[in-house]
CSV table of C-alpha atoms in Angstrom, one decimal:
chain,number,residue,atom,x,y,z
G,1,MET,CA,8.6,6.9,-11.7
G,2,THR,CA,12.3,7.0,-11.0
G,3,GLY,CA,12.7,5.4,-7.5
G,4,LEU,CA,10.9,3.2,-5.0
G,5,GLY,CA,11.4,1.8,-1.6
G,6,VAL,CA,9.4,-0.9,0.1
G,7,VAL,CA,9.2,-2.9,3.3
G,8,SER,CA,6.9,-5.9,3.9
G,9,ALA,CA,6.8,-9.2,5.6
G,10,GLN,CA,8.6,-10.5,2.5
G,11,GLY,CA,11.7,-8.4,3.6
G,12,SER,CA,13.2,-5.0,3.6
G,13,GLY,CA,14.1,-3.5,0.2
G,14,LYS,CA,12.8,-4.0,-3.3
G,15,GLN,CA,14.9,-7.0,-4.2
G,16,ALA,CA,13.8,-9.0,-1.1
G,17,PHE,CA,10.2,-7.9,-1.7
G,18,LEU,CA,10.3,-9.0,-5.4
G,19,ASP,CA,12.0,-12.3,-4.7
G,20,GLY,CA,9.4,-13.1,-2.0
G,21,LEU,CA,6.6,-12.3,-4.4
G,22,LEU,CA,7.9,-14.3,-7.3
G,23,ASP,CA,8.6,-17.3,-5.0
G,24,GLY,CA,5.1,-17.1,-3.7
G,25,ARG,CA,6.2,-16.7,0.0
G,26,SER,CA,3.8,-15.5,2.6
G,27,PHE,CA,4.3,-15.0,6.3
G,28,PHE,CA,0.8,-15.1,7.8
G,29,ASP,CA,0.5,-16.1,11.5
G,30,ILE,CA,-1.2,-15.1,14.7
G,31,MET,CA,-0.2,-11.5,15.3
G,32,ARG,CA,1.6,-10.3,18.4
G,33,ARG,CA,-1.0,-7.7,19.4
G,34,GLU,CA,-1.4,-6.3,22.9
G,35,GLY,CA,-4.8,-6.5,24.6
G,36,ARG,CA,-5.2,-10.3,24.8
G,37,GLN,CA,-6.0,-9.9,28.5
G,38,HIS,CA,-9.3,-8.3,27.3
G,39,GLY,CA,-10.4,-11.5,25.5
G,40,ASP,CA,-9.2,-14.5,23.7
G,41,THR,CA,-9.7,-13.2,20.1
G,42,ARG,CA,-6.7,-13.9,18.0
G,43,PHE,CA,-6.0,-12.0,14.7
G,44,ILE,CA,-4.2,-13.4,11.7
G,45,GLY,CA,-1.7,-11.1,9.9
G,46,ALA,CA,1.7,-10.7,8.4
G,47,GLU,CA,4.1,-8.7,10.6
G,48,LEU,CA,7.4,-7.0,9.8
G,49,ALA,CA,10.7,-8.6,10.9
G,50,LEU,CA,12.5,-5.4,12.0
G,51,PRO,CA,15.1,-4.9,14.7
G,52,THR,CA,13.4,-4.6,18.1
G,53,ILE,CA,15.6,-1.7,19.2
G,54,PRO,CA,15.7,1.3,16.9
G,55,SER,CA,18.8,3.5,16.4
G,56,ALA,CA,19.4,6.2,19.0
G,57,ASP,CA,18.0,9.0,16.9
G,58,GLU,CA,14.8,7.0,16.2
G,59,ARG,CA,13.8,5.9,19.7
G,60,THR,CA,11.2,8.6,20.1
G,61,LEU,CA,9.7,7.8,16.7
G,62,SER,CA,6.7,5.5,16.1
G,63,LEU,CA,7.0,2.3,14.1
G,64,SER,CA,5.1,4.0,11.3
G,65,ALA,CA,7.6,6.9,11.2
G,66,ARG,CA,10.7,4.6,11.4
G,67,VAL,CA,9.4,2.5,8.5
G,68,ALA,CA,8.7,5.7,6.5
G,69,LEU,CA,12.3,6.7,6.9
G,70,MET,CA,13.4,3.3,5.6
G,71,VAL,CA,11.3,3.3,2.5
G,72,VAL,CA,12.0,7.0,1.7
G,73,ALA,CA,15.8,6.3,2.1
G,74,GLU,CA,15.7,3.5,-0.5
G,75,ALA,CA,13.6,5.5,-3.0
G,76,TRP,CA,15.7,8.7,-2.4
G,77,ASP,CA,19.0,6.9,-3.2
G,78,GLU,CA,17.7,5.2,-6.3
G,79,ALA,CA,16.3,8.4,-7.8
G,80,ALA,CA,19.4,10.4,-6.7
G,81,LEU,CA,17.1,13.1,-5.3
G,82,HIS,CA,20.1,14.8,-3.6
G,83,GLU,CA,20.9,16.2,-7.0
G,84,ILE,CA,17.7,18.3,-7.0
G,85,GLU,CA,17.4,21.7,-5.3
G,86,PRO,CA,15.7,20.9,-1.9
G,87,THR,CA,12.9,23.5,-2.5
G,88,ARG,CA,11.9,21.6,-5.7
G,89,VAL,CA,11.4,18.2,-3.9
G,90,GLY,CA,8.2,17.4,-2.1
G,91,LEU,CA,6.7,14.7,0.1
G,92,VAL,CA,3.1,13.4,0.3
G,93,ILE,CA,2.3,11.0,3.1
G,94,GLY,CA,-0.6,8.7,2.2
G,95,GLY,CA,-2.6,7.8,5.3
G,96,ASN,CA,-4.0,9.2,8.6
G,97,ASN,CA,-4.7,7.7,12.0
G,98,VAL,CA,-1.8,5.4,11.2
G,99,GLN,CA,-0.2,5.2,14.7
G,100,GLN,CA,-3.1,3.8,16.7
G,101,ARG,CA,-1.1,1.0,18.4
G,102,GLU,CA,1.6,3.4,19.4
G,103,GLN,CA,-0.9,5.5,21.2
G,104,VAL,CA,-2.5,2.6,23.0
G,105,LEU,CA,0.9,1.4,24.2
G,106,VAL,CA,1.8,4.9,25.5
G,107,HIS,CA,-1.6,5.3,27.2
G,108,GLU,CA,-1.3,1.9,29.0
G,109,ALA,CA,2.4,2.5,30.0
G,110,PHE,CA,1.6,5.9,31.5
G,111,ARG,CA,-1.9,5.4,32.8
G,112,ASP,CA,-0.8,5.6,36.4
G,113,ARG,CA,2.1,8.1,35.9
G,114,ALA,CA,0.8,10.6,33.4
G,115,ASN,CA,3.1,13.3,34.8
G,116,TYR,CA,6.1,11.4,33.4
G,117,LEU,CA,4.8,11.2,29.9
G,118,ARG,CA,7.6,11.9,27.5
G,119,PRO,CA,7.5,15.3,25.8
G,120,THR,CA,7.9,13.9,22.3
G,121,TYR,CA,4.4,12.4,22.6
G,122,GLY,CA,3.2,15.9,21.8
G,123,LEU,CA,4.7,15.5,18.4
G,124,GLY,CA,4.4,11.7,17.8
G,125,PHE,CA,0.7,11.3,18.2
G,126,MET,CA,0.1,13.4,15.0
G,127,ASP,CA,0.5,11.9,11.6
G,128,THR,CA,2.5,14.9,10.6
G,129,ASP,CA,5.4,13.4,12.6
G,130,LEU,CA,6.0,11.1,9.6
G,131,SER,CA,6.5,14.0,7.2
G,132,GLY,CA,8.4,15.9,9.9
G,133,ALA,CA,10.8,13.0,10.4
G,134,CYS,CA,11.3,12.4,6.6
G,135,THR,CA,11.7,16.1,5.6
G,136,ALA,CA,14.2,16.6,8.4
G,137,ARG,CA,16.3,13.5,7.6
G,138,PHE,CA,16.5,14.3,3.9
G,139,GLY,CA,16.4,18.1,3.8
G,140,ILE,CA,13.1,18.3,1.8
G,141,ARG,CA,12.0,21.9,1.6
G,142,GLY,CA,9.3,21.8,-1.1
G,143,ALA,CA,5.6,21.1,-0.6
G,144,GLY,CA,4.7,18.5,2.0
G,145,LEU,CA,1.3,17.2,3.1
G,146,THR,CA,-0.7,14.3,4.4
G,147,VAL,CA,-3.7,12.8,2.5
G,148,GLY,CA,-6.1,10.3,3.9
G,149,GLY,CA,-8.3,7.9,1.9
G,150,ALA,CA,-8.4,4.8,4.0
G,151,SER,CA,-7.2,1.9,1.8
G,152,ALA,CA,-6.8,4.2,-1.2
G,153,SER,CA,-4.4,6.5,0.7
G,154,GLY,CA,-1.3,5.2,-1.1
G,155,GLN,CA,-2.7,5.8,-4.5
G,156,LEU,CA,-4.1,9.2,-3.4
G,157,ALA,CA,-0.6,10.2,-2.4
G,158,ILE,CA,0.7,9.3,-5.9
G,159,ILE,CA,-2.1,11.3,-7.6
G,160,GLN,CA,-1.4,14.3,-5.3
G,161,ALA,CA,2.3,14.0,-6.1
G,162,TRP,CA,1.4,14.1,-9.8
G,163,HIS,CA,-0.6,17.3,-9.3
G,164,LEU,CA,2.3,19.0,-7.5
G,165,ILE,CA,4.6,18.2,-10.4
G,166,GLU,CA,2.1,19.0,-13.1
G,167,SER,CA,1.5,22.4,-11.6
G,168,GLY,CA,5.1,23.2,-11.8
G,169,GLN,CA,5.5,23.6,-8.1
G,170,LEU,CA,7.9,20.7,-7.8
G,171,ASP,CA,10.4,18.8,-10.0
G,172,ALA,CA,10.1,15.6,-8.0
G,173,CYS,CA,7.8,14.3,-5.2
G,174,ILE,CA,7.9,11.3,-3.0
G,175,ALA,CA,4.6,9.6,-2.3
G,176,VAL,CA,4.6,7.3,0.8
G,177,GLY,CA,2.0,4.7,1.6
G,178,ALA,CA,2.3,4.9,5.4
G,179,LEU,CA,2.4,1.8,7.6
G,180,MET,CA,-0.8,1.6,9.5
G,181,ASP,CA,0.0,0.3,13.0
G,182,LEU,CA,-3.2,-1.3,14.2
G,183,SER,CA,-3.9,-1.9,17.9
G,184,HIS,CA,-6.2,-4.6,19.1
G,185,TRP,CA,-9.0,-2.1,19.2
G,186,GLU,CA,-8.9,-1.5,15.5
G,187,CYS,CA,-8.6,-5.2,14.8
G,188,ARG,CA,-11.7,-5.9,16.9
G,189,GLY,CA,-13.6,-3.1,15.2
G,190,LEU,CA,-12.7,-4.4,11.7
G,191,ARG,CA,-13.6,-7.9,12.8
G,192,ALA,CA,-17.0,-6.7,14.2
G,193,LEU,CA,-17.6,-4.8,11.0
G,194,GLY,CA,-17.2,-8.1,9.1
G,195,ALA,CA,-14.3,-6.7,7.1
G,196,MET,CA,-11.4,-8.6,8.6
G,197,GLY,CA,-11.1,-12.4,8.4
G,198,SER,CA,-10.6,-15.1,9.2
G,199,THR,CA,-12.3,-17.4,11.7
G,200,ARG,CA,-12.6,-20.1,9.1
G,201,PHE,CA,-8.8,-20.6,8.9
G,202,ALA,CA,-7.9,-19.7,12.4
G,203,SER,CA,-5.9,-22.9,12.8
G,204,HIS,CA,-4.2,-22.5,9.4
G,205,PRO,CA,-3.1,-18.9,9.1
G,206,GLU,CA,-1.2,-19.5,5.8
G,207,GLN,CA,-4.5,-20.3,4.1
G,208,ALA,CA,-6.6,-17.4,5.4
G,209,CYS,CA,-5.8,-14.7,2.8
G,210,ARG,CA,-7.8,-15.7,-0.3
G,211,PRO,CA,-8.5,-12.8,-2.7
G,212,PHE,CA,-10.9,-13.8,-5.5
G,213,ASP,CA,-11.3,-17.3,-4.1
G,214,ALA,CA,-14.7,-18.8,-3.4
G,215,ALA,CA,-13.7,-19.5,0.2
G,216,HIS,CA,-12.7,-15.8,1.0
G,217,ASP,CA,-14.3,-14.3,4.1
G,218,GLY,CA,-12.5,-11.0,4.7
G,219,PHE,CA,-9.2,-9.3,4.4
G,220,ILE,CA,-6.0,-10.4,6.3
G,221,PHE,CA,-3.9,-7.6,7.7
G,222,GLY,CA,-0.2,-7.1,6.6
G,223,GLU,CA,2.3,-4.6,7.9
G,224,CYS,CA,4.0,-2.9,5.0
G,225,SER,CA,4.9,0.5,3.5
G,226,ALA,CA,6.3,1.9,0.2
G,227,ALA,CA,7.7,5.1,-1.2
G,228,ILE,CA,7.3,6.0,-4.9
G,229,VAL,CA,9.2,8.8,-6.5
G,230,LEU,CA,7.5,10.7,-9.3
G,231,GLU,CA,9.3,13.5,-11.3
G,232,SER,CA,8.9,15.4,-14.5
G,233,ALA,CA,10.3,13.9,-17.6
G,234,THR,CA,12.5,17.0,-18.0
G,235,SER,CA,14.0,16.5,-14.5
G,236,ALA,CA,14.7,12.8,-15.1
G,237,ARG,CA,16.4,13.5,-18.5
G,238,ARG,CA,18.4,16.4,-17.1
G,239,ARG,CA,19.9,14.1,-14.4
G,240,ARG,CA,20.0,11.0,-16.6
G,241,VAL,CA,18.0,9.0,-14.1
G,242,ALA,CA,16.4,5.8,-15.3
G,243,SER,CA,12.7,5.5,-15.2
G,244,TYR,CA,10.6,2.4,-14.3
G,245,ALA,CA,7.5,3.7,-16.1
G,246,LYS,CA,5.4,6.8,-16.7
G,247,LEU,CA,2.1,7.5,-15.0
G,248,ALA,CA,0.0,7.6,-18.1
G,249,GLY,CA,-3.4,8.2,-16.4
G,250,TRP,CA,-5.2,8.3,-13.1
G,251,GLY,CA,-8.8,8.2,-11.9
G,252,LEU,CA,-10.5,9.2,-8.7
G,253,ALA,CA,-14.2,8.7,-8.0
G,254,MET,CA,-16.4,8.9,-4.9
G,255,ASP,CA,-19.5,6.8,-4.2
G,256,ALA,CA,-21.2,9.4,-1.9
G,257,ASN,CA,-21.4,6.6,0.7
G,258,ARG,CA,-20.0,6.4,4.2
G,259,GLN,CA,-20.3,2.6,4.5
G,260,PRO,CA,-17.6,0.1,3.6
G,261,ASP,CA,-19.6,-1.6,0.9
G,262,PRO,CA,-18.1,-1.1,-2.6
G,263,SER,CA,-19.8,0.3,-5.7
G,264,ARG,CA,-19.4,-1.1,-9.2
G,265,GLU,CA,-20.4,2.3,-10.7
G,266,GLY,CA,-17.8,4.2,-8.6
G,267,GLU,CA,-15.0,1.7,-9.4
G,268,THR,CA,-15.9,1.7,-13.1
G,269,ARG,CA,-15.8,5.5,-13.2
G,270,ALA,CA,-12.3,5.6,-11.6
G,271,MET,CA,-11.0,3.0,-14.1
G,272,ALA,CA,-12.7,4.7,-17.1
G,273,ASP,CA,-11.3,8.1,-16.1
G,274,ALA,CA,-7.8,6.7,-15.8
G,275,LEU,CA,-8.1,5.0,-19.2
G,276,GLU,CA,-9.4,8.2,-20.8
G,277,ARG,CA,-6.4,10.3,-19.5
G,278,ALA,CA,-4.0,7.6,-20.7
G,279,GLY,CA,-5.8,7.4,-24.1
G,280,TRP,CA,-6.2,3.6,-23.7
G,281,LYS,CA,-9.1,1.2,-24.2
G,282,GLY,CA,-9.8,-1.7,-21.8
G,283,GLY,CA,-8.3,-4.1,-24.3
G,284,ASP,CA,-5.0,-2.3,-24.2
G,285,ILE,CA,-4.4,-3.3,-20.6
G,286,GLU,CA,-2.0,-6.3,-20.4
G,287,TYR,CA,-1.7,-6.6,-16.6
G,288,VAL,CA,-4.0,-5.7,-13.7
G,289,ASN,CA,-2.9,-5.5,-10.1
G,290,PRO,CA,-6.3,-5.3,-8.4
G,291,HIS,CA,-7.4,-4.1,-5.0
G,292,GLY,CA,-8.3,-7.7,-4.3
G,293,THR,CA,-8.8,-7.8,-0.5
G,294,GLY,CA,-10.6,-11.2,-0.1
G,295,SER,CA,-13.8,-9.4,0.8
G,296,VAL,CA,-16.8,-11.4,-0.4
G,297,ILE,CA,-18.7,-8.3,-1.8
G,298,GLY,CA,-15.5,-6.4,-2.7
G,299,ASP,CA,-13.9,-9.1,-4.9
G,300,GLU,CA,-17.1,-9.7,-6.9
G,301,THR,CA,-17.7,-6.0,-7.4
G,302,GLU,CA,-14.2,-5.4,-8.6
G,303,VAL,CA,-14.4,-8.3,-11.1
G,304,ALA,CA,-17.7,-6.8,-12.4
G,305,ALA,CA,-16.1,-3.4,-12.8
G,306,LEU,CA,-13.1,-4.8,-14.7
G,307,ARG,CA,-15.5,-6.5,-17.1
G,308,SER,CA,-17.4,-3.3,-17.6
G,309,ILE,CA,-14.4,-1.4,-18.9
G,310,GLY,CA,-13.5,-4.2,-21.3
G,311,VAL,CA,-10.5,-5.9,-19.7
G,312,ASP,CA,-10.5,-9.2,-21.5
G,313,ARG,CA,-6.9,-10.3,-21.9
G,314,ALA,CA,-5.0,-8.8,-19.0
G,315,ALA,CA,-3.1,-11.2,-16.7
G,316,ILE,CA,-4.3,-10.6,-13.1
G,317,ASN,CA,-2.7,-11.4,-9.8
G,318,ALA,CA,-3.4,-10.3,-6.2
G,319,THR,CA,-0.4,-9.0,-4.3
G,320,LYS,CA,-2.4,-8.9,-1.0
G,321,SER,CA,-2.6,-12.7,-1.2
G,322,LEU,CA,1.1,-12.6,-0.3
G,323,THR,CA,1.6,-9.4,1.7
G,324,GLY,CA,-1.8,-9.1,3.4
G,325,HIS,CA,-3.8,-5.9,3.3
G,326,GLY,CA,-1.6,-2.9,4.3
G,327,LEU,CA,-4.7,-0.6,4.5
G,328,THR,CA,-3.2,3.0,4.1
G,329,ALA,CA,0.0,1.5,2.6
G,330,ALA,CA,-1.6,-0.9,0.2
G,331,GLY,CA,-1.9,1.3,-2.9
G,332,ALA,CA,1.7,2.3,-2.8
G,333,VAL,CA,3.0,-1.2,-2.0
G,334,GLU,CA,1.0,-2.6,-4.9
G,335,VAL,CA,2.3,0.0,-7.3
G,336,ALA,CA,5.8,-1.0,-6.2
G,337,ALA,CA,4.8,-4.6,-6.9
G,338,THR,CA,3.4,-3.8,-10.3
G,339,LEU,CA,6.5,-1.9,-11.5
G,340,LEU,CA,9.0,-4.3,-10.1
G,341,GLN,CA,7.2,-7.2,-11.8
G,342,LEU,CA,7.1,-5.4,-15.1
G,343,ARG,CA,10.8,-4.5,-15.0
G,344,ALA,CA,11.6,-8.1,-14.1
G,345,GLY,CA,9.4,-9.5,-16.8
G,346,LYS,CA,7.7,-11.9,-14.4
G,347,LEU,CA,4.3,-11.9,-12.5
G,348,HIS,CA,3.9,-13.5,-9.1
G,349,PRO,CA,1.3,-16.1,-8.3
G,350,THR,CA,-1.9,-15.4,-6.4
G,351,LEU,CA,-1.8,-17.5,-3.2
G,352,ASN,CA,-4.7,-19.7,-2.1
G,353,LEU,CA,-6.6,-19.1,-5.4
G,354,ASP,CA,-8.0,-22.7,-5.4
G,355,ASN,CA,-11.4,-21.9,-6.8
G,356,PRO,CA,-11.6,-18.5,-8.5
G,357,ILE,CA,-14.9,-16.7,-8.4
G,358,ALA,CA,-14.4,-15.8,-12.1
G,359,PRO,CA,-12.6,-18.9,-13.5
G,360,ASP,CA,-12.7,-17.5,-17.1
G,361,LEU,CA,-10.3,-14.6,-16.3
G,362,PRO,CA,-6.5,-15.1,-16.8
G,363,TRP,CA,-5.4,-15.4,-13.2
G,364,VAL,CA,-1.8,-15.9,-12.4
G,365,ARG,CA,-1.8,-18.9,-10.0
G,366,GLY,CA,0.3,-21.9,-9.2
G,367,GLY,CA,3.7,-20.1,-9.8
G,368,ALA,CA,5.3,-17.1,-11.3
G,369,ILE,CA,5.0,-16.6,-15.1
G,370,THR,CA,6.9,-14.6,-17.7
G,371,THR,CA,5.4,-11.4,-19.1
G,372,HIS,CA,6.1,-8.9,-21.8
G,373,ALA,CA,3.4,-6.5,-20.5
G,374,ARG,CA,4.0,-2.8,-20.9
G,375,LYS,CA,0.6,-1.4,-19.9
G,376,ALA,CA,-0.7,-2.0,-16.4
G,377,LEU,CA,-3.6,-1.0,-14.3
G,378,SER,CA,-3.4,-0.7,-10.5
G,379,LEU,CA,-6.5,-0.3,-8.4
G,380,SER,CA,-7.3,0.8,-4.8
G,381,MET,CA,-10.6,1.3,-3.0
G,382,GLY,CA,-11.1,2.7,0.5
G,383,PHE,CA,-13.8,2.9,3.1
G,384,GLY,CA,-16.0,5.9,2.6
G,385,GLY,CA,-16.6,5.2,-1.1
G,386,ILE,CA,-13.1,6.2,-2.4
G,387,ASN,CA,-12.0,4.6,-5.7
G,388,THR,CA,-8.7,5.1,-7.4
G,389,ALA,CA,-7.1,3.7,-10.6
G,390,LEU,CA,-3.6,4.3,-12.0
G,391,CYS,CA,-2.4,3.5,-15.6
G,392,TRP,CA,1.3,2.7,-15.8
G,393,GLU,CA,3.3,2.3,-19.1
G,394,THR,CA,6.8,1.0,-19.2
G,395,HIS,CA,9.3,2.0,-21.8
G,396,ALA,CA,9.8,-0.1,-24.9
């Protein structure tokens, strides 16, 4: 992994992101979502602080597409991808149905004047507009595709990038966890499903996001996105590009279940497959960046799955406690968090972890700690029974 770019409520760029995590800063508040005239439901979340007016060449792009350009630019520059033949560079967008609020806003704006709808809407309503915008900006001419796996989309994109490189089709591939721009309709649906919190902390938004805490009652949304550059070891050596870590193993397992409820068996299989590919045992893992949404059922299931693969000494922290749940973006953002922490030799605290559901596990809480970890496990699970696991190993 030779480059990354990230945007979250903590800030734009990897240094601002890392600083915010290690300082334990969160930015949860009542979200500015349209549709309040349809009811008084208020949703807690962490929103990006981006310029209101985009540049001239981005004004027809959605928020999701503009943010994708930002994270790809940072990752592209760090990995010096301009040095690679354009047909040997690829792009995988992780996430679909990511521009829902954009569509709602357009529909409401042109409801009574549909004949004046801007022509670019014919491009922008499709998720492929993200890959189109990014490949056009950076001249990417290799393989490009979009993969959807709900909250596992970011990690699915990384796994697909690995396949494209392993097959020999590409030398390097950028995996993007796309920003999911929720409208009030999706927020209402997720609240009705019982997945999104939090009525309990409606008057204290900063306390609402509580992964692995006994008072958790659902995930809290957070706008974010990240781009991860994978390339072959040969390519990186040839260009003398520094590497954060290698993707030592990955796992992907389905639950054969449409519902949002998690499966210990499915999560365990994904973790076990990742460990087998890496040649690791559970006790080799020194740090875990879990899915950790704050879901009552989900957190307990994940803890049980970690125990079942023999994770017994790994430090654990939950990035979502600070960023919120980025949904399609979450897997890539948390990979970025994992690798930035390992490079810095520090692990961020888990916010609001006052009463852990598994007090015997070595949670990072209270403040950042020093780490010498080299082997890390990052996890993502998505609605529809999608479970992914990635093993990362930093260089000695």
